PDB file of C-alpha atoms in Angstrom:
ATOM      1  CA  PRO A 918      54.274  16.593  74.087  1.00 52.00           C
ATOM      2  CA  TYR A 919      53.446  19.489  71.771  1.00 60.00           C
ATOM      3  CA  VAL A 920      56.843  19.308  70.039  1.00 66.00           C
ATOM      4  CA  ARG A 921      56.324  15.618  69.188  1.00 62.00           C
ATOM      5  CA  GLY A 922      53.132  16.227  67.295  1.00 68.00           C
ATOM      6  CA  ARG A 923      50.230  13.825  67.102  1.00 71.00           C
ATOM      7  CA  VAL A 924      50.649  10.118  67.779  1.00 69.00           C
ATOM      8  CA  ARG A 925      51.152   8.054  64.625  1.00 75.00           C
ATOM      9  CA  SER A 926      51.063   4.253  64.585  1.00 82.00           C
ATOM     10  CA  ARG A 927      52.714   1.778  62.260  1.00 85.00           C
ATOM     11  CA  LYS A 928      50.618  -0.639  60.219  1.00 87.00           C
ATOM     12  CA  PRO A 929      50.142  -3.956  62.063  1.00 88.00           C
ATOM     13  CA  GLU A 930      51.255  -5.931  58.999  1.00 91.00           C
ATOM     14  CA  ASP A 931      54.546  -3.962  58.947  1.00 89.00           C
ATOM     15  CA  ILE A 932      55.119  -4.789  62.602  1.00 90.00           C
ATOM     16  CA  VAL A 933      54.322  -8.482  62.045  1.00 92.00           C
ATOM     17  CA  ASN A 934      56.667  -8.611  59.044  1.00 92.00           C
ATOM     18  CA  GLU A 935      59.446  -7.028  61.081  1.00 90.00           C
ATOM     19  CA  VAL A 936      58.938  -9.498  63.930  1.00 90.00           C
ATOM     20  CA  LYS A 937      58.949 -12.416  61.448  1.00 93.00           C
ATOM     21  CA  THR A 938      62.175 -11.129  59.910  1.00 91.00           C
ATOM     22  CA  LEU A 939      63.761 -10.800  63.341  1.00 88.00           C
ATOM     23  CA  ALA A 940      62.601 -14.301  64.325  1.00 89.00           C
ATOM     24  CA  ALA A 941      64.148 -15.692  61.125  1.00 91.00           C
ATOM     25  CA  THR A 942      67.524 -14.222  62.206  1.00 87.00           C
ATOM     26  CA  GLY A 943      67.375 -15.924  65.597  1.00 86.00           C
ATOM     27  CA  VAL A 944      65.817 -13.215  67.751  1.00 86.00           C
ATOM     28  CA  LYS A 945      63.836 -14.902  70.533  1.00 87.00           C
ATOM     29  CA  GLU A 946      62.364 -11.906  72.365  1.00 88.00           C
ATOM     30  CA  VAL A 947      60.728  -8.695  71.198  1.00 88.00           C
ATOM     31  CA  VAL A 948      59.901  -5.614  73.189  1.00 88.00           C
ATOM     32  CA  LEU A 949      57.003  -3.662  71.722  1.00 88.00           C
ATOM     33  CA  THR A 950      57.607  -0.045  72.534  1.00 84.00           C
ATOM     34  CA  GLY A 951      56.787   3.497  71.511  1.00 80.00           C
ATOM     35  CA  ILE A 952      55.843   6.905  72.781  1.00 75.00           C
ATOM     36  CA  ASN A 953      52.340   6.597  74.252  1.00 78.00           C
ATOM     37  CA  LEU A 954      52.326   2.857  73.541  1.00 81.00           C
ATOM     38  CA  GLY A 955      48.841   2.432  74.975  1.00 81.00           C
ATOM     39  CA  PHE A 956      47.441   4.780  72.335  1.00 81.00           C
ATOM     40  CA  TYR A 957      48.488   2.459  69.515  1.00 82.00           C
ATOM     41  CA  LYS A 958      45.674   2.310  66.979  1.00 85.00           C
ATOM     42  CA  ASP A 959      45.555   1.545  63.294  1.00 86.00           C
ATOM     43  CA  GLU A 960      42.022   1.413  61.959  1.00 89.00           C
ATOM     44  CA  ASP A 961      40.385  -1.224  64.186  1.00 92.00           C
ATOM     45  CA  LYS A 962      43.657  -2.657  65.586  1.00 92.00           C
ATOM     46  CA  THR A 963      44.879  -1.760  69.055  1.00 91.00           C
ATOM     47  CA  LEU A 964      47.887  -2.715  71.155  1.00 92.00           C
ATOM     48  CA  ILE A 965      46.383  -6.004  72.325  1.00 95.00           C
ATOM     49  CA  ASP A 966      45.799  -7.022  68.690  1.00 95.00           C
ATOM     50  CA  VAL A 967      49.487  -6.451  67.892  1.00 93.00           C
ATOM     51  CA  ILE A 968      50.515  -8.405  70.997  1.00 94.00           C
ATOM     52  CA  GLU A 969      48.317 -11.322  69.893  1.00 96.00           C
ATOM     53  CA  MET A 970      49.789 -11.185  66.379  1.00 95.00           C
ATOM     54  CA  ALA A 971      53.335 -11.296  67.771  1.00 94.00           C
ATOM     55  CA  ASP A 972      52.329 -14.237  69.965  1.00 97.00           C
ATOM     56  CA  SER A 973      51.511 -16.289  66.862  1.00 96.00           C
ATOM     57  CA  ILE A 974      54.929 -15.829  65.211  1.00 95.00           C
ATOM     58  CA  GLU A 975      57.065 -18.959  65.153  1.00 95.00           C
ATOM     59  CA  GLY A 976      60.516 -18.512  66.656  1.00 93.00           C
ATOM     60  CA  ILE A 977      59.548 -15.724  69.028  1.00 91.00           C
ATOM     61  CA  GLU A 978      59.597 -17.070  72.574  1.00 91.00           C
ATOM     62  CA  ARG A 979      59.052 -13.944  74.657  1.00 90.00           C
ATOM     63  CA  ILE A 980      57.146 -10.683  74.266  1.00 91.00           C
ATOM     64  CA  ARG A 981      57.522  -7.659  76.527  1.00 88.00           C
ATOM     65  CA  LEU A 982      55.979  -4.225  76.510  1.00 87.00           C
ATOM     66  CA  GLY A 983      57.740  -0.918  76.899  1.00 81.00           C
ATOM     67  CA  SER A 984      56.315   1.620  79.304  1.00 81.00           C
ATOM     68  CA  VAL A 985      52.519   1.815  79.328  1.00 84.00           C
ATOM     69  CA  ASP A 986      50.108   4.175  81.013  1.00 84.00           C
ATOM     70  CA  PRO A 987      47.804   2.584  83.596  1.00 86.00           C
ATOM     71  CA  GLU A 988      44.735   3.484  81.518  1.00 87.00           C
ATOM     72  CA  ILE A 989      45.570   0.709  79.021  1.00 89.00           C
ATOM     73  CA  ILE A 990      45.084  -1.935  81.729  1.00 92.00           C
ATOM     74  CA  THR A 991      41.362  -2.634  81.444  1.00 93.00           C
ATOM     75  CA  GLU A 992      39.298  -5.748  82.115  1.00 94.00           C
ATOM     76  CA  GLU A 993      39.089  -6.433  78.362  1.00 95.00           C
ATOM     77  CA  PHE A 994      42.845  -5.945  77.882  1.00 95.00           C
ATOM     78  CA  VAL A 995      43.673  -8.274  80.791  1.00 95.00           C
ATOM     79  CA  ALA A 996      41.117 -10.880  79.653  1.00 95.00           C
ATOM     80  CA  ARG A 997      42.834 -11.067  76.263  1.00 97.00           C
ATOM     81  CA  LEU A 998      46.365 -10.729  77.629  1.00 95.00           C
ATOM     82  CA  LYS A 999      46.010 -13.820  79.812  1.00 95.00           C
ATOM     83  CA  HIS A1000      45.801 -15.946  76.633  1.00 97.00           C
ATOM     84  CA  VAL A1001      49.068 -14.582  75.217  1.00 97.00           C
ATOM     85  CA  LYS A1002      51.379 -17.494  75.977  1.00 96.00           C
ATOM     86  CA  LYS A1003      54.658 -15.731  75.123  1.00 96.00           C
ATOM     87  CA  MET A1004      53.981 -12.614  77.205  1.00 94.00           C
ATOM     88  CA  CYS A1005      56.577 -11.983  79.899  1.00 90.00           C
ATOM     89  CA  PRO A1006      54.853 -10.892  83.096  1.00 89.00           C
ATOM     90  CA  HIS A1007      56.959  -7.742  83.262  1.00 85.00           C
ATOM     91  CA  PHE A1008      55.213  -4.377  83.255  1.00 85.00           C
ATOM     92  CA  HIS A1009      56.530  -0.845  83.496  1.00 83.00           C
ATOM     93  CA  LEU A1010      53.452   1.182  84.401  1.00 81.00           C
ATOM     94  CA  SER A1011      53.972   4.930  84.207  1.00 79.00           C
ATOM     95  CA  MET A1012      53.512   6.599  87.558  1.00 77.00           C
ATOM     96  CA  GLN A1013      54.208  10.296  87.688  1.00 77.00           C
ATOM     97  CA  SER A1014      53.481  10.696  91.390  1.00 76.00           C
ATOM     98  CA  GLY A1015      52.145   8.833  94.404  1.00 77.00           C
ATOM     99  CA  CYS A1016      50.008  11.846  95.343  1.00 81.00           C
ATOM    100  CA  ASP A1017      46.507  12.251  93.908  1.00 84.00           C
ATOM    101  CA  ASN A1018      46.681  16.059  94.076  1.00 88.00           C
ATOM    102  CA  VAL A1019      49.903  16.076  92.055  1.00 86.00           C
ATOM    103  CA  LEU A1020      48.473  13.586  89.539  1.00 84.00           C
ATOM    104  CA  LYS A1021      45.439  15.814  89.080  1.00 89.00           C
ATOM    105  CA  ALA A1022      47.599  18.926  88.664  1.00 90.00           C
ATOM    106  CA  MET A1023      49.638  17.046  86.039  1.00 86.00           C
ATOM    107  CA  ASN A1024      46.412  16.205  84.168  1.00 86.00           C
ATOM    108  CA  ARG A1025      46.888  12.464  84.689  1.00 85.00           C
ATOM    109  CA  HIS A1026      43.693  10.516  84.254  1.00 85.00           C
ATOM    110  CA  TYR A1027      44.135   8.105  87.150  1.00 86.00           C
ATOM    111  CA  THR A1028      44.416   8.173  90.923  1.00 87.00           C
ATOM    112  CA  THR A1029      46.754   6.194  93.160  1.00 85.00           C
ATOM    113  CA  LYS A1030      43.818   3.910  94.021  1.00 88.00           C
ATOM    114  CA  GLU A1031      43.107   3.272  90.332  1.00 90.00           C
ATOM    115  CA  TYR A1032      46.819   2.646  89.731  1.00 86.00           C
ATOM    116  CA  PHE A1033      46.806   0.020  92.481  1.00 86.00           C
ATOM    117  CA  GLU A1034      43.652  -1.557  90.975  1.00 89.00           C
ATOM    118  CA  LYS A1035      45.453  -1.861  87.609  1.00 88.00           C
ATOM    119  CA  CYS A1036      48.312  -3.658  89.365  1.00 87.00           C
ATOM    120  CA  GLU A1037      45.791  -5.997  90.973  1.00 88.00           C
ATOM    121  CA  MET A1038      44.253  -6.766  87.565  1.00 92.00           C
ATOM    122  CA  LEU A1039      47.663  -7.900  86.327  1.00 91.00           C
ATOM    123  CA  ARG A1040      48.233  -9.901  89.492  1.00 89.00           C
ATOM    124  CA  SER A1041      44.938 -11.683  88.831  1.00 92.00           C
ATOM    125  CA  ILE A1042      46.366 -13.317  85.682  1.00 92.00           C
ATOM    126  CA  TYR A1043      50.047 -13.679  86.636  1.00 88.00           C
ATOM    127  CA  GLU A1044      51.276 -15.316  89.824  1.00 84.00           C
ATOM    128  CA  ASN A1045      54.250 -13.013  90.427  1.00 82.00           C
ATOM    129  CA  PRO A1046      54.340 -10.289  87.795  1.00 83.00           C
ATOM    130  CA  ALA A1047      57.176  -7.808  87.820  1.00 81.00           C
ATOM    131  CA  MET A1048      55.536  -4.405  88.006  1.00 76.00           C
ATOM    132  CA  TRP A1049      57.597  -1.313  88.374  1.00 70.00           C
ATOM    133  CA  ALA A1050      57.236   2.379  87.960  1.00 66.00           C
ATOM    134  CA  ILE A1051      59.651   5.240  87.807  1.00 53.00           C
ATOM    135  CA  SER A1052      58.376   8.582  88.934  1.00 50.00           C
ATOM    136  CA  SER A1053      60.426  11.736  88.718  1.00 44.00           C
ATOM    137  CA  LYS A1054      61.935  11.071  92.143  1.00 40.00           C
ATOM    138  CA  SER A1055      61.937   7.328  92.787  1.00 39.00           C
ATOM    139  CA  ALA A1056      61.817   3.812  91.425  1.00 39.00           C
ATOM    140  CA  ILE A1057      59.248   1.448  92.868  1.00 39.00           C
ATOM    141  CA  LEU A1058      59.827  -2.275  92.521  1.00 38.00           C
ATOM    142  CA  PHE A1059      56.684  -4.336  93.104  1.00 36.00           C
ATOM    143  CA  SER A1060      58.251  -7.764  92.573  1.00 33.00           C
ATOM    144  CA  LEU A1061      61.453  -9.211  91.234  1.00 32.00           C
ATOM    145  CA  PHE A1062      61.834 -10.781  87.824  1.00 34.00           C
ATOM    146  CA  SER A1063      65.120 -11.630  86.173  1.00 33.00           C
ATOM    147  CA  ALA A1064      66.169 -13.202  82.898  1.00 36.00           C
ATOM    148  CA  VAL A1065      69.547 -14.006  81.401  1.00 34.00           C
ATOM    149  CA  ASN A1066      70.912 -14.638  77.914  1.00 34.00           C
ATOM    150  CA  LEU A1067      68.054 -12.895  76.168  1.00 37.00           C
ATOM    151  CA  SER A1068      67.804 -12.186  72.467  1.00 38.00           C
ATOM    152  CA  ILE A1069      65.960  -8.903  72.420  1.00 39.00           C
ATOM    153  CA  SER A1070      64.763  -6.643  69.667  1.00 42.00           C
ATOM    154  CA  PHE A1071      63.011  -3.367  70.383  1.00 44.00           C
ATOM    155  CA  ILE A1072      60.267  -2.572  67.899  1.00 44.00           C
ATOM    156  CA  VAL A1073      58.648   0.821  67.875  1.00 44.00           C
ATOM    157  CA  ILE A1074      54.983   0.413  66.977  1.00 43.00           C
ATOM    158  CA  SER A1075      53.670   3.827  67.901  1.00 36.00           C
ATOM    159  CA  HIS A1076      55.926   6.742  67.216  1.00 34.00           C
ATOM    160  CA  ASN A1077      56.110  10.456  66.744  1.00 28.00           C
ATOM    161  CA  ILE A1078      59.506  11.107  65.209  1.00 25.00           C
ATOM    162  CA  SER A1079      60.904   8.035  63.472  1.00 25.00           C
ATOM    163  CA  ILE A1080      60.635   4.276  63.267  1.00 29.00           C
ATOM    164  CA  VAL A1081      63.359   2.501  65.204  1.00 29.00           C
ATOM    165  CA  SER A1082      64.147  -1.193  65.265  1.00 31.00           C
ATOM    166  CA  LEU A1083      67.268  -1.996  67.241  1.00 28.00           C
ATOM    167  CA  GLN A1084      68.485  -5.554  67.642  1.00 27.00           C
ATOM    168  CA  LEU A1085      70.448  -5.749  70.871  1.00 30.00           C
ATOM    169  CA  THR A1086      71.583  -9.361  71.016  1.00 32.00           C
ATOM    170  CA  LYS A1087      71.315 -12.488  68.972  1.00 33.00           C
ATOM    171  CA  SER A1088      71.172 -15.958  70.428  1.00 39.00           C
ATOM    172  CA  SER A1089      73.622 -18.585  69.256  1.00 39.00           C
TER     173      SER A1089
END
């Protein structure tokens, strides 16, 4: 983390313009991603604000998030997220260990109980959300979610090195 430097976030209007441009080319799904995505902040705008902005863009049908830390899942975040109609109920929640002692030694600011509570918050607004975590030793699949023929564009909204926008597929 020290090599990356401090977290820097893109301007929300730049992100919205990029999503609009992608939608105009036929992209149907965007994945909002970045290093420390949950720390996105530009003046008074946070990650949930950007998600809501993307939700209002015509042509975009699905929104996903890259990996997020469990701390971002709060009652306020979930209360606003449940109104985002284009949000795919697919969440990669960072989980460094299933052991509280290891989490504490790693300076993580959550326990396994709190992690589970965050999963329950998401389950309270989505019937069968896909929630998964990859720790250093294992992958944990909480429920299954699949999608085919997706038009996906990854948009980095919080970055430390460079801005990357990579269009993977384009729908016909």
